[in-house]
Amino acid sequence: MEKKVAIVTGASRGIGRATAIRLAQNFGAVIVVARNADLLKSTAQDVKAAGAQALDIDADLREPAAAGLVVQKTLDKFGRIDAVVNIAGAVPQVDVLQMTDEQWDDGFALKLHGARRLAIHAWDALKATRGSVIFTSGNSAQAPKSGFAAVATVNAAIVAMAKAFADRGIGDGVRVNSVLPGPVMTDRRRSYMEKYAAAHAMTVDEALEKFPDQAGITRYGKPEDIAELMAFILSPAGEWLIGAALRMDGGEVKGL
Ligand SMILES: NC(=O)c1ccc[n+]([C@@H]2O[C@H](COP(=O)([O-])OP(=O)(O)OC[C@H]3O[C@@H](n4cnc5c(N)ncnc54)[C@H](OP(=O)(O)O)[C@@H]3O)[C@@H](O)[C@H]2O)c1
């Protein structure tokens, strides 16, 4: 049987890195994508140690040409694509009254358009394998705050875009879903907590300690928690999961 191939973006750190390593248990090869070449090499080593082949591609996914390049390099080396897991994201965390046009554009350029282009470039290969795409959104899509305007807006747009891809995928044999993580302890969450601390007149250490209680959760998520959800969605057991927006947040969102 041919070995399945997954592309994971944002794989140099955090949720993307944990997902790439977790998928090495279920896929024959994992392609890891982000900008930091050294960190990517370290993820690739861990993917190999977990049992899969690895290919690291350092690329800035905001650049329009990057998605095509990632798909081409993957097909050149492995000849197929079974999963595209879009995790890269770095939307500026700025107040709605302060945010510049450039910051808005930058937020959409990577997390929305970078992911959209990668799905499109990989689509024919995914049709051939009856593959799967995951887009990463976030809880902020359902609870926008003025201090993080673009994060919420981009995340809401991603859920809608994933639905549109899912609709097309039903006819094409490509399964598409989105994942909404809650507060997961990563570099990005730490930078969020620095702003949260300043806004709540606390030190960062105090904020880190108090936030889970204030958010009504017992602990921060681990990147590995979300990685397990990604692996389930891509597994045969997730076959009838299509167009879903799956939240994993330790119970942070209390509404329906
Ligand atoms: N952590 C949370 O609490 C949380 C909650 C909700 C949603 N999310 C979402 O989950 C995803 C991962 O978050 P995380 O917390 O794991 O973030 P992170 O630790 O900051 O990792 C972000 C990843 O995106 C990559 N990246 C950033 N800019 C890029 C670019 N221009 N081109 C290619 N790759 C780029 C980074 O690698 P390089 O810097 O090497 O390029 C890194 O691998 C994001 O989309 C985030 O919005 C996270």
PDB file of C-alpha atoms and ligand atoms in Angstrom:
ATOM      1  CA  MET A   1       0.000   0.000   0.000  1.00  0.00           C
ATOM      2  CA  GLU A   2       1.283   3.492  -0.850  1.00  0.00           C
ATOM      3  CA  LYS A   3       2.213   5.662   2.084  1.00  0.00           C
ATOM      4  CA  LYS A   4       0.010   8.682   2.699  1.00  0.00           C
ATOM      5  CA  VAL A   5       1.448  12.192   2.573  1.00  0.00           C
ATOM      6  CA  ALA A   6       0.459  15.185   4.732  1.00  0.00           C
ATOM      7  CA  ILE A   7       1.479  18.845   4.443  1.00  0.00           C
ATOM      8  CA  VAL A   8       1.459  20.758   7.755  1.00  0.00           C
ATOM      9  CA  THR A   9       1.986  24.534   7.810  1.00  0.00           C
ATOM     10  CA  GLY A  10       3.118  26.468  10.871  1.00  0.00           C
ATOM     11  CA  ALA A  11       5.162  23.398  11.755  1.00  0.00           C
ATOM     12  CA  SER A  12       8.201  25.190  13.186  1.00  0.00           C
ATOM     13  CA  ARG A  13       6.497  25.801  16.550  1.00  0.00           C
ATOM     14  CA  GLY A  14       3.428  25.312  18.703  1.00  0.00           C
ATOM     15  CA  ILE A  15       0.332  23.513  17.411  1.00  0.00           C
ATOM     16  CA  GLY A  16       1.794  22.959  13.938  1.00  0.00           C
ATOM     17  CA  ARG A  17       4.942  21.309  15.258  1.00  0.00           C
ATOM     18  CA  ALA A  18       2.963  19.003  17.572  1.00  0.00           C
ATOM     19  CA  THR A  19       0.576  18.108  14.743  1.00  0.00           C
ATOM     20  CA  ALA A  20       3.385  17.252  12.315  1.00  0.00           C
ATOM     21  CA  ILE A  21       4.978  14.932  14.867  1.00  0.00           C
ATOM     22  CA  ARG A  22       1.623  13.319  15.764  1.00  0.00           C
ATOM     23  CA  LEU A  23       0.736  12.732  12.105  1.00  0.00           C
ATOM     24  CA  ALA A  24       3.999  10.829  11.641  1.00  0.00           C
ATOM     25  CA  GLN A  25       2.192   7.926  13.366  1.00  0.00           C
ATOM     26  CA  ASN A  26      -0.491   7.777  10.636  1.00  0.00           C
ATOM     27  CA  PHE A  27       1.230   9.089   7.507  1.00  0.00           C
ATOM     28  CA  GLY A  28       4.210   7.803   5.576  1.00  0.00           C
ATOM     29  CA  ALA A  29       5.554  11.305   4.964  1.00  0.00           C
ATOM     30  CA  VAL A  30       4.986  14.710   6.569  1.00  0.00           C
ATOM     31  CA  ILE A  31       5.970  17.946   4.818  1.00  0.00           C
ATOM     32  CA  VAL A  32       6.634  20.701   7.329  1.00  0.00           C
ATOM     33  CA  VAL A  33       6.303  24.348   6.256  1.00  0.00           C
ATOM     34  CA  ALA A  34       7.106  27.675   7.972  1.00  0.00           C
ATOM     35  CA  ARG A  35       9.744  30.420   7.629  1.00  0.00           C
ATOM     36  CA  ASN A  36      12.332  29.449  10.257  1.00  0.00           C
ATOM     37  CA  ALA A  37      14.543  26.853   8.544  1.00  0.00           C
ATOM     38  CA  ASP A  38      16.407  25.778  11.706  1.00  0.00           C
ATOM     39  CA  LEU A  39      13.260  25.155  13.716  1.00  0.00           C
ATOM     40  CA  LEU A  40      11.732  23.291  10.767  1.00  0.00           C
ATOM     41  CA  LYS A  41      14.752  20.997  10.586  1.00  0.00           C
ATOM     42  CA  SER A  42      14.250  20.176  14.253  1.00  0.00           C
ATOM     43  CA  THR A  43      10.561  19.335  13.613  1.00  0.00           C
ATOM     44  CA  ALA A  44      11.582  17.212  10.619  1.00  0.00           C
ATOM     45  CA  GLN A  45      14.007  15.270  12.839  1.00  0.00           C
ATOM     46  CA  ASP A  46      11.224  14.572  15.327  1.00  0.00           C
ATOM     47  CA  VAL A  47       8.863  13.517  12.520  1.00  0.00           C
ATOM     48  CA  LYS A  48      11.473  11.007  11.364  1.00  0.00           C
ATOM     49  CA  ALA A  49      12.012   9.790  14.922  1.00  0.00           C
ATOM     50  CA  ALA A  50       8.236   9.221  15.116  1.00  0.00           C
ATOM     51  CA  GLY A  51       8.372   6.954  12.079  1.00  0.00           C
ATOM     52  CA  ALA A  52       7.617   8.974   8.918  1.00  0.00           C
ATOM     53  CA  GLN A  53       9.686  10.495   6.150  1.00  0.00           C
ATOM     54  CA  ALA A  54       9.996  14.272   6.346  1.00  0.00           C
ATOM     55  CA  LEU A  55      10.546  17.173   3.995  1.00  0.00           C
ATOM     56  CA  ASP A  56      11.099  20.665   5.402  1.00  0.00           C
ATOM     57  CA  ILE A  57      10.220  23.627   3.196  1.00  0.00           C
ATOM     58  CA  ASP A  58      10.952  27.114   4.495  1.00  0.00           C
ATOM     59  CA  ALA A  59       8.536  29.517   2.848  1.00  0.00           C
ATOM     60  CA  ASP A  60       6.676  32.715   3.653  1.00  0.00           C
ATOM     61  CA  LEU A  61       3.107  31.681   2.915  1.00  0.00           C
ATOM     62  CA  ARG A  62       2.021  35.322   2.569  1.00  0.00           C
ATOM     63  CA  GLU A  63       3.852  35.314  -0.768  1.00  0.00           C
ATOM     64  CA  PRO A  64       1.449  34.340  -3.575  1.00  0.00           C
ATOM     65  CA  ALA A  65       4.009  32.012  -5.202  1.00  0.00           C
ATOM     66  CA  ALA A  66       4.733  30.019  -2.032  1.00  0.00           C
ATOM     67  CA  ALA A  67       1.715  27.666  -2.064  1.00  0.00           C
ATOM     68  CA  GLY A  68       2.395  26.435  -5.604  1.00  0.00           C
ATOM     69  CA  LEU A  69       6.026  25.830  -4.700  1.00  0.00           C
ATOM     70  CA  VAL A  70       5.141  23.785  -1.610  1.00  0.00           C
ATOM     71  CA  VAL A  71       2.745  21.595  -3.617  1.00  0.00           C
ATOM     72  CA  GLN A  72       5.241  21.133  -6.455  1.00  0.00           C
ATOM     73  CA  LYS A  73       8.095  20.137  -4.127  1.00  0.00           C
ATOM     74  CA  THR A  74       5.794  17.694  -2.340  1.00  0.00           C
ATOM     75  CA  LEU A  75       4.622  16.055  -5.567  1.00  0.00           C
ATOM     76  CA  ASP A  76       8.180  15.955  -6.952  1.00  0.00           C
ATOM     77  CA  LYS A  77       9.391  14.046  -3.897  1.00  0.00           C
ATOM     78  CA  PHE A  78       6.392  11.919  -2.884  1.00  0.00           C
ATOM     79  CA  GLY A  79       4.022  11.941  -5.891  1.00  0.00           C
ATOM     80  CA  ARG A  80       0.803  12.356  -3.904  1.00  0.00           C
ATOM     81  CA  ILE A  81      -0.939  14.496  -1.274  1.00  0.00           C
ATOM     82  CA  ASP A  82      -3.494  13.042   1.164  1.00  0.00           C
ATOM     83  CA  ALA A  83      -3.862  15.885   3.658  1.00  0.00           C
ATOM     84  CA  VAL A  84      -3.260  19.626   3.885  1.00  0.00           C
ATOM     85  CA  VAL A  85      -3.307  20.931   7.446  1.00  0.00           C
ATOM     86  CA  ASN A  86      -3.233  24.742   7.528  1.00  0.00           C
ATOM     87  CA  ILE A  87      -2.010  25.868  10.943  1.00  0.00           C
ATOM     88  CA  ALA A  88       0.306  28.821  10.162  1.00  0.00           C
ATOM     89  CA  GLY A  89      -1.110  32.017  11.610  1.00  0.00           C
ATOM     90  CA  ALA A  90       0.275  35.291  12.904  1.00  0.00           C
ATOM     91  CA  VAL A  91      -2.578  37.791  12.762  1.00  0.00           C
ATOM     92  CA  PRO A  92      -1.546  41.080  14.418  1.00  0.00           C
ATOM     93  CA  GLN A  93      -3.094  41.444  17.892  1.00  0.00           C
ATOM     94  CA  VAL A  94      -4.097  45.123  17.741  1.00  0.00           C
ATOM     95  CA  ASP A  95      -7.061  47.187  18.966  1.00  0.00           C
ATOM     96  CA  VAL A  96      -9.828  47.841  16.449  1.00  0.00           C
ATOM     97  CA  LEU A  97      -9.258  51.625  16.650  1.00  0.00           C
ATOM     98  CA  GLN A  98      -5.477  51.369  16.223  1.00  0.00           C
ATOM     99  CA  MET A  99      -5.135  48.749  13.517  1.00  0.00           C
ATOM    100  CA  THR A 100      -3.710  49.995  10.217  1.00  0.00           C
ATOM    101  CA  ASP A 101      -4.706  48.906   6.707  1.00  0.00           C
ATOM    102  CA  GLU A 102      -1.313  47.208   6.382  1.00  0.00           C
ATOM    103  CA  GLN A 103      -1.886  45.191   9.567  1.00  0.00           C
ATOM    104  CA  TRP A 104      -5.341  44.122   8.367  1.00  0.00           C
ATOM    105  CA  ASP A 105      -3.892  43.068   5.015  1.00  0.00           C
ATOM    106  CA  ASP A 106      -1.052  41.184   6.706  1.00  0.00           C
ATOM    107  CA  GLY A 107      -3.491  39.284   8.931  1.00  0.00           C
ATOM    108  CA  PHE A 108      -5.501  38.080   5.953  1.00  0.00           C
ATOM    109  CA  ALA A 109      -2.441  37.472   3.742  1.00  0.00           C
ATOM    110  CA  LEU A 110      -1.101  34.519   5.736  1.00  0.00           C
ATOM    111  CA  LYS A 111      -3.852  32.869   7.700  1.00  0.00           C
ATOM    112  CA  LEU A 112      -6.672  33.211   5.161  1.00  0.00           C
ATOM    113  CA  HIS A 113      -5.118  33.640   1.718  1.00  0.00           C
ATOM    114  CA  GLY A 114      -2.000  31.541   2.357  1.00  0.00           C
ATOM    115  CA  ALA A 115      -4.215  28.645   3.467  1.00  0.00           C
ATOM    116  CA  ARG A 116      -6.737  29.229   0.666  1.00  0.00           C
ATOM    117  CA  ARG A 117      -4.008  29.148  -1.994  1.00  0.00           C
ATOM    118  CA  LEU A 118      -2.448  25.982  -0.570  1.00  0.00           C
ATOM    119  CA  ALA A 119      -5.812  24.185  -0.635  1.00  0.00           C
ATOM    120  CA  ILE A 120      -6.406  25.264  -4.227  1.00  0.00           C
ATOM    121  CA  HIS A 121      -2.942  24.272  -5.450  1.00  0.00           C
ATOM    122  CA  ALA A 122      -3.228  20.877  -3.738  1.00  0.00           C
ATOM    123  CA  TRP A 123      -6.873  20.295  -4.805  1.00  0.00           C
ATOM    124  CA  ASP A 124      -6.287  18.082  -7.855  1.00  0.00           C
ATOM    125  CA  ALA A 125      -3.821  15.926  -5.930  1.00  0.00           C
ATOM    126  CA  LEU A 126      -6.314  15.678  -3.043  1.00  0.00           C
ATOM    127  CA  LYS A 127      -9.085  14.675  -5.460  1.00  0.00           C
ATOM    128  CA  ALA A 128      -6.856  11.868  -6.705  1.00  0.00           C
ATOM    129  CA  THR A 129      -6.331  10.464  -3.189  1.00  0.00           C
ATOM    130  CA  ARG A 130      -9.793  11.385  -1.768  1.00  0.00           C
ATOM    131  CA  GLY A 131      -7.830  13.493   0.687  1.00  0.00           C
ATOM    132  CA  SER A 132      -8.629  16.030   3.364  1.00  0.00           C
ATOM    133  CA  VAL A 133      -8.027  19.692   4.235  1.00  0.00           C
ATOM    134  CA  ILE A 134      -8.130  21.299   7.675  1.00  0.00           C
ATOM    135  CA  PHE A 135      -8.212  25.062   8.239  1.00  0.00           C
ATOM    136  CA  THR A 136      -7.344  26.416  11.693  1.00  0.00           C
ATOM    137  CA  SER A 137      -9.623  29.127  13.060  1.00  0.00           C
ATOM    138  CA  GLY A 138      -9.918  29.952  16.788  1.00  0.00           C
ATOM    139  CA  ASN A 139     -12.399  30.659  19.583  1.00  0.00           C
ATOM    140  CA  SER A 140     -12.089  34.394  18.951  1.00  0.00           C
ATOM    141  CA  ALA A 141     -14.254  33.853  15.842  1.00  0.00           C
ATOM    142  CA  GLN A 142     -17.178  33.433  18.254  1.00  0.00           C
ATOM    143  CA  ALA A 143     -16.199  35.990  20.892  1.00  0.00           C
ATOM    144  CA  PRO A 144     -14.557  39.009  19.210  1.00  0.00           C
ATOM    145  CA  LYS A 145     -12.783  41.474  21.512  1.00  0.00           C
ATOM    146  CA  SER A 146     -11.882  45.064  20.586  1.00  0.00           C
ATOM    147  CA  GLY A 147      -8.234  44.485  21.497  1.00  0.00           C
ATOM    148  CA  PHE A 148      -7.871  41.630  18.995  1.00  0.00           C
ATOM    149  CA  ALA A 149     -10.124  42.753  16.162  1.00  0.00           C
ATOM    150  CA  ALA A 150      -8.421  41.161  13.191  1.00  0.00           C
ATOM    151  CA  VAL A 151      -7.797  37.829  14.941  1.00  0.00           C
ATOM    152  CA  ALA A 152     -11.547  37.370  15.440  1.00  0.00           C
ATOM    153  CA  THR A 153     -12.433  38.608  11.959  1.00  0.00           C
ATOM    154  CA  VAL A 154      -9.910  36.400  10.159  1.00  0.00           C
ATOM    155  CA  ASN A 155     -10.922  33.380  12.251  1.00  0.00           C
ATOM    156  CA  ALA A 156     -14.623  33.911  11.448  1.00  0.00           C
ATOM    157  CA  ALA A 157     -13.768  34.254   7.756  1.00  0.00           C
ATOM    158  CA  ILE A 158     -11.822  30.994   7.897  1.00  0.00           C
ATOM    159  CA  VAL A 159     -14.826  29.054   9.232  1.00  0.00           C
ATOM    160  CA  ALA A 160     -16.938  30.424   6.371  1.00  0.00           C
ATOM    161  CA  MET A 161     -14.244  29.731   3.783  1.00  0.00           C
ATOM    162  CA  ALA A 162     -13.787  26.170   5.064  1.00  0.00           C
ATOM    163  CA  LYS A 163     -17.537  25.591   4.603  1.00  0.00           C
ATOM    164  CA  ALA A 164     -17.302  26.757   1.001  1.00  0.00           C
ATOM    165  CA  PHE A 165     -14.363  24.425   0.322  1.00  0.00           C
ATOM    166  CA  ALA A 166     -16.269  21.605   2.075  1.00  0.00           C
ATOM    167  CA  ASP A 167     -19.260  22.176  -0.188  1.00  0.00           C
ATOM    168  CA  ARG A 168     -17.047  21.854  -3.274  1.00  0.00           C
ATOM    169  CA  GLY A 169     -15.264  18.891  -1.717  1.00  0.00           C
ATOM    170  CA  ILE A 170     -18.464  16.833  -1.403  1.00  0.00           C
ATOM    171  CA  GLY A 171     -18.595  16.535  -5.183  1.00  0.00           C
ATOM    172  CA  ASP A 172     -14.837  16.224  -5.596  1.00  0.00           C
ATOM    173  CA  GLY A 173     -14.204  13.633  -2.871  1.00  0.00           C
ATOM    174  CA  VAL A 174     -12.126  15.990  -0.682  1.00  0.00           C
ATOM    175  CA  ARG A 175     -13.134  16.336   2.984  1.00  0.00           C
ATOM    176  CA  VAL A 176     -12.746  19.834   4.453  1.00  0.00           C
ATOM    177  CA  ASN A 177     -13.190  20.923   8.082  1.00  0.00           C
ATOM    178  CA  SER A 178     -12.048  23.697  10.400  1.00  0.00           C
ATOM    179  CA  VAL A 179     -10.697  23.528  13.948  1.00  0.00           C
ATOM    180  CA  LEU A 180     -11.194  26.218  16.608  1.00  0.00           C
ATOM    181  CA  PRO A 181      -8.646  25.902  19.414  1.00  0.00           C
ATOM    182  CA  GLY A 182      -9.147  27.651  22.742  1.00  0.00           C
ATOM    183  CA  PRO A 183      -6.205  28.930  24.828  1.00  0.00           C
ATOM    184  CA  VAL A 184      -3.276  26.650  23.966  1.00  0.00           C
ATOM    185  CA  MET A 185       0.099  27.415  25.569  1.00  0.00           C
ATOM    186  CA  THR A 186       2.428  28.320  22.693  1.00  0.00           C
ATOM    187  CA  ASP A 187       4.660  31.283  21.758  1.00  0.00           C
ATOM    188  CA  ARG A 188       1.618  32.993  20.281  1.00  0.00           C
ATOM    189  CA  ARG A 189      -0.447  32.509  23.459  1.00  0.00           C
ATOM    190  CA  ARG A 190       2.439  33.943  25.519  1.00  0.00           C
ATOM    191  CA  SER A 191       2.481  37.084  23.372  1.00  0.00           C
ATOM    192  CA  TYR A 192      -1.324  37.327  23.777  1.00  0.00           C
ATOM    193  CA  MET A 193      -0.898  37.020  27.559  1.00  0.00           C
ATOM    194  CA  GLU A 194       1.607  39.903  27.560  1.00  0.00           C
ATOM    195  CA  LYS A 195      -1.073  42.147  26.050  1.00  0.00           C
ATOM    196  CA  TYR A 196      -3.757  40.674  28.317  1.00  0.00           C
ATOM    197  CA  ALA A 197      -1.563  41.428  31.361  1.00  0.00           C
ATOM    198  CA  ALA A 198      -1.040  45.043  30.301  1.00  0.00           C
ATOM    199  CA  ALA A 199      -4.780  45.513  29.680  1.00  0.00           C
ATOM    200  CA  HIS A 200      -5.643  44.082  33.119  1.00  0.00           C
ATOM    201  CA  ALA A 201      -2.868  45.861  35.074  1.00  0.00           C
ATOM    202  CA  MET A 202      -1.118  42.601  36.019  1.00  0.00           C
ATOM    203  CA  THR A 203       2.352  41.196  35.568  1.00  0.00           C
ATOM    204  CA  VAL A 204       2.647  38.537  32.861  1.00  0.00           C
ATOM    205  CA  ASP A 205       3.185  35.855  35.524  1.00  0.00           C
ATOM    206  CA  GLU A 206       0.030  36.943  37.352  1.00  0.00           C
ATOM    207  CA  ALA A 207      -1.918  36.959  34.110  1.00  0.00           C
ATOM    208  CA  LEU A 208      -0.655  33.504  33.170  1.00  0.00           C
ATOM    209  CA  GLU A 209      -1.772  32.188  36.546  1.00  0.00           C
ATOM    210  CA  LYS A 210      -5.155  33.944  36.677  1.00  0.00           C
ATOM    211  CA  PHE A 211      -6.290  33.607  33.070  1.00  0.00           C
ATOM    212  CA  PRO A 212      -7.546  29.986  33.188  1.00  0.00           C
ATOM    213  CA  ASP A 213      -9.760  30.824  36.161  1.00  0.00           C
ATOM    214  CA  GLN A 214     -11.064  33.966  34.503  1.00  0.00           C
ATOM    215  CA  ALA A 215     -11.701  32.031  31.289  1.00  0.00           C
ATOM    216  CA  GLY A 216     -13.528  29.309  33.248  1.00  0.00           C
ATOM    217  CA  ILE A 217     -11.137  26.505  32.326  1.00  0.00           C
ATOM    218  CA  THR A 218      -9.028  24.213  34.501  1.00  0.00           C
ATOM    219  CA  ARG A 219      -5.835  24.449  32.424  1.00  0.00           C
ATOM    220  CA  TYR A 220      -4.301  25.773  29.218  1.00  0.00           C
ATOM    221  CA  GLY A 221      -4.470  23.460  26.248  1.00  0.00           C
ATOM    222  CA  LYS A 222      -1.300  21.717  25.111  1.00  0.00           C
ATOM    223  CA  PRO A 223      -0.347  21.723  21.419  1.00  0.00           C
ATOM    224  CA  GLU A 224      -0.611  17.920  21.636  1.00  0.00           C
ATOM    225  CA  ASP A 225      -4.323  18.191  22.571  1.00  0.00           C
ATOM    226  CA  ILE A 226      -5.078  19.893  19.249  1.00  0.00           C
ATOM    227  CA  ALA A 227      -2.708  17.555  17.389  1.00  0.00           C
ATOM    228  CA  GLU A 228      -4.821  14.583  18.539  1.00  0.00           C
ATOM    229  CA  LEU A 229      -7.961  16.247  17.175  1.00  0.00           C
ATOM    230  CA  MET A 230      -6.228  16.897  13.841  1.00  0.00           C
ATOM    231  CA  ALA A 231      -5.171  13.232  13.676  1.00  0.00           C
ATOM    232  CA  PHE A 232      -8.729  12.066  14.398  1.00  0.00           C
ATOM    233  CA  ILE A 233     -10.236  14.299  11.696  1.00  0.00           C
ATOM    234  CA  LEU A 234      -7.785  12.893   9.144  1.00  0.00           C
ATOM    235  CA  SER A 235      -8.260   9.271  10.245  1.00  0.00           C
ATOM    236  CA  PRO A 236     -10.716   6.784   8.695  1.00  0.00           C
ATOM    237  CA  ALA A 237     -12.891   7.247  11.808  1.00  0.00           C
ATOM    238  CA  GLY A 238     -13.424  10.869  10.761  1.00  0.00           C
ATOM    239  CA  GLU A 239     -14.674   9.938   7.309  1.00  0.00           C
ATOM    240  CA  TRP A 240     -18.189  11.380   7.732  1.00  0.00           C
ATOM    241  CA  LEU A 241     -16.898  14.626   9.264  1.00  0.00           C
ATOM    242  CA  ILE A 242     -17.393  17.214   6.523  1.00  0.00           C
ATOM    243  CA  GLY A 243     -17.793  20.994   6.762  1.00  0.00           C
ATOM    244  CA  ALA A 244     -17.599  20.865  10.555  1.00  0.00           C
ATOM    245  CA  ALA A 245     -16.144  23.633  12.741  1.00  0.00           C
ATOM    246  CA  LEU A 246     -14.665  21.681  15.636  1.00  0.00           C
ATOM    247  CA  ARG A 247     -13.957  23.578  18.840  1.00  0.00           C
ATOM    248  CA  MET A 248     -11.479  22.177  21.380  1.00  0.00           C
ATOM    249  CA  ASP A 249     -11.094  24.621  24.240  1.00  0.00           C
ATOM    250  CA  GLY A 250     -11.348  23.012  27.680  1.00  0.00           C
ATOM    251  CA  GLY A 251     -14.863  24.453  27.956  1.00  0.00           C
ATOM    252  CA  GLU A 252     -13.913  28.132  27.457  1.00  0.00           C
ATOM    253  CA  VAL A 253     -16.902  28.955  25.229  1.00  0.00           C
ATOM    254  CA  LYS A 254     -19.999  28.541  27.377  1.00  0.00           C
ATOM    255  CA  GLY A 255     -22.611  29.280  24.695  1.00  0.00           C
ATOM    256  CA  LEU A 256     -23.956  26.903  22.075  1.00  0.00           C
TER     257      LEU A 256
HETATM  258  N1  LIG B   1      -2.331  29.121  20.765  1.00  0.00           N
HETATM  259  C1  LIG B   1      -3.595  29.452  20.908  1.00  0.00           C
HETATM  260  O1  LIG B   1      -4.073  29.695  22.011  1.00  0.00           O
HETATM  261  C2  LIG B   1      -4.486  29.529  19.694  1.00  0.00           C
HETATM  262  C3  LIG B   1      -5.853  29.744  19.887  1.00  0.00           C
HETATM  263  C4  LIG B   1      -6.686  29.817  18.791  1.00  0.00           C
HETATM  264  C5  LIG B   1      -6.165  29.679  17.516  1.00  0.00           C
HETATM  265  N2  LIG B   1      -4.838  29.477  17.356  1.00  0.00           N
HETATM  266  C6  LIG B   1      -4.337  29.353  15.975  1.00  0.00           C
HETATM  267  O2  LIG B   1      -3.565  28.183  15.834  1.00  0.00           O
HETATM  268  C7  LIG B   1      -2.519  28.400  14.885  1.00  0.00           C
HETATM  269  C8  LIG B   1      -1.177  28.043  15.500  1.00  0.00           C
HETATM  270  O3  LIG B   1      -1.013  28.844  16.643  1.00  0.00           O
HETATM  271  P1  LIG B   1       0.212  28.651  17.649  1.00  0.00           P
HETATM  272  O4  LIG B   1      -0.264  29.169  18.939  1.00  0.00           O
HETATM  273  O5  LIG B   1       0.792  27.321  17.528  1.00  0.00           O
HETATM  274  O6  LIG B   1       1.208  29.762  17.041  1.00  0.00           O
HETATM  275  P2  LIG B   1       2.808  29.909  17.045  1.00  0.00           P
HETATM  276  O7  LIG B   1       3.420  29.066  18.111  1.00  0.00           O
HETATM  277  O8  LIG B   1       3.067  31.363  17.004  1.00  0.00           O
HETATM  278  O9  LIG B   1       3.169  29.272  15.625  1.00  0.00           O
HETATM  279  C9  LIG B   1       2.775  29.915  14.451  1.00  0.00           C
HETATM  280  C10 LIG B   1       3.348  29.171  13.277  1.00  0.00           C
HETATM  281  O10 LIG B   1       3.032  29.891  12.058  1.00  0.00           O
HETATM  282  C11 LIG B   1       4.237  30.056  11.309  1.00  0.00           C
HETATM  283  N3  LIG B   1       4.222  31.280  10.514  1.00  0.00           N
HETATM  284  C12 LIG B   1       4.093  32.552  10.952  1.00  0.00           C
HETATM  285  N4  LIG B   1       4.186  33.423   9.925  1.00  0.00           N
HETATM  286  C13 LIG B   1       4.367  32.670   8.802  1.00  0.00           C
HETATM  287  C14 LIG B   1       4.518  32.978   7.429  1.00  0.00           C
HETATM  288  N5  LIG B   1       4.485  34.260   6.989  1.00  0.00           N
HETATM  289  N6  LIG B   1       4.695  31.964   6.548  1.00  0.00           N
HETATM  290  C15 LIG B   1       4.736  30.666   6.978  1.00  0.00           C
HETATM  291  N7  LIG B   1       4.567  30.320   8.271  1.00  0.00           N
HETATM  292  C16 LIG B   1       4.387  31.303   9.167  1.00  0.00           C
HETATM  293  C17 LIG B   1       5.308  30.140  12.387  1.00  0.00           C
HETATM  294  O11 LIG B   1       6.568  29.805  11.876  1.00  0.00           O
HETATM  295  P3  LIG B   1       7.711  30.833  11.425  1.00  0.00           P
HETATM  296  O12 LIG B   1       7.719  31.964  12.395  1.00  0.00           O
HETATM  297  O13 LIG B   1       8.923  29.955  11.453  1.00  0.00           O
HETATM  298  O14 LIG B   1       7.340  31.230  10.033  1.00  0.00           O
HETATM  299  C18 LIG B   1       4.851  29.058  13.360  1.00  0.00           C
HETATM  300  O15 LIG B   1       5.273  27.793  12.914  1.00  0.00           O
HETATM  301  C19 LIG B   1      -2.613  29.868  14.462  1.00  0.00           C
HETATM  302  O16 LIG B   1      -3.316  29.948  13.256  1.00  0.00           O
HETATM  303  C20 LIG B   1      -3.404  30.496  15.594  1.00  0.00           C
HETATM  304  O17 LIG B   1      -4.123  31.623  15.198  1.00  0.00           O
HETATM  305  C21 LIG B   1      -3.980  29.392  18.402  1.00  0.00           C
END
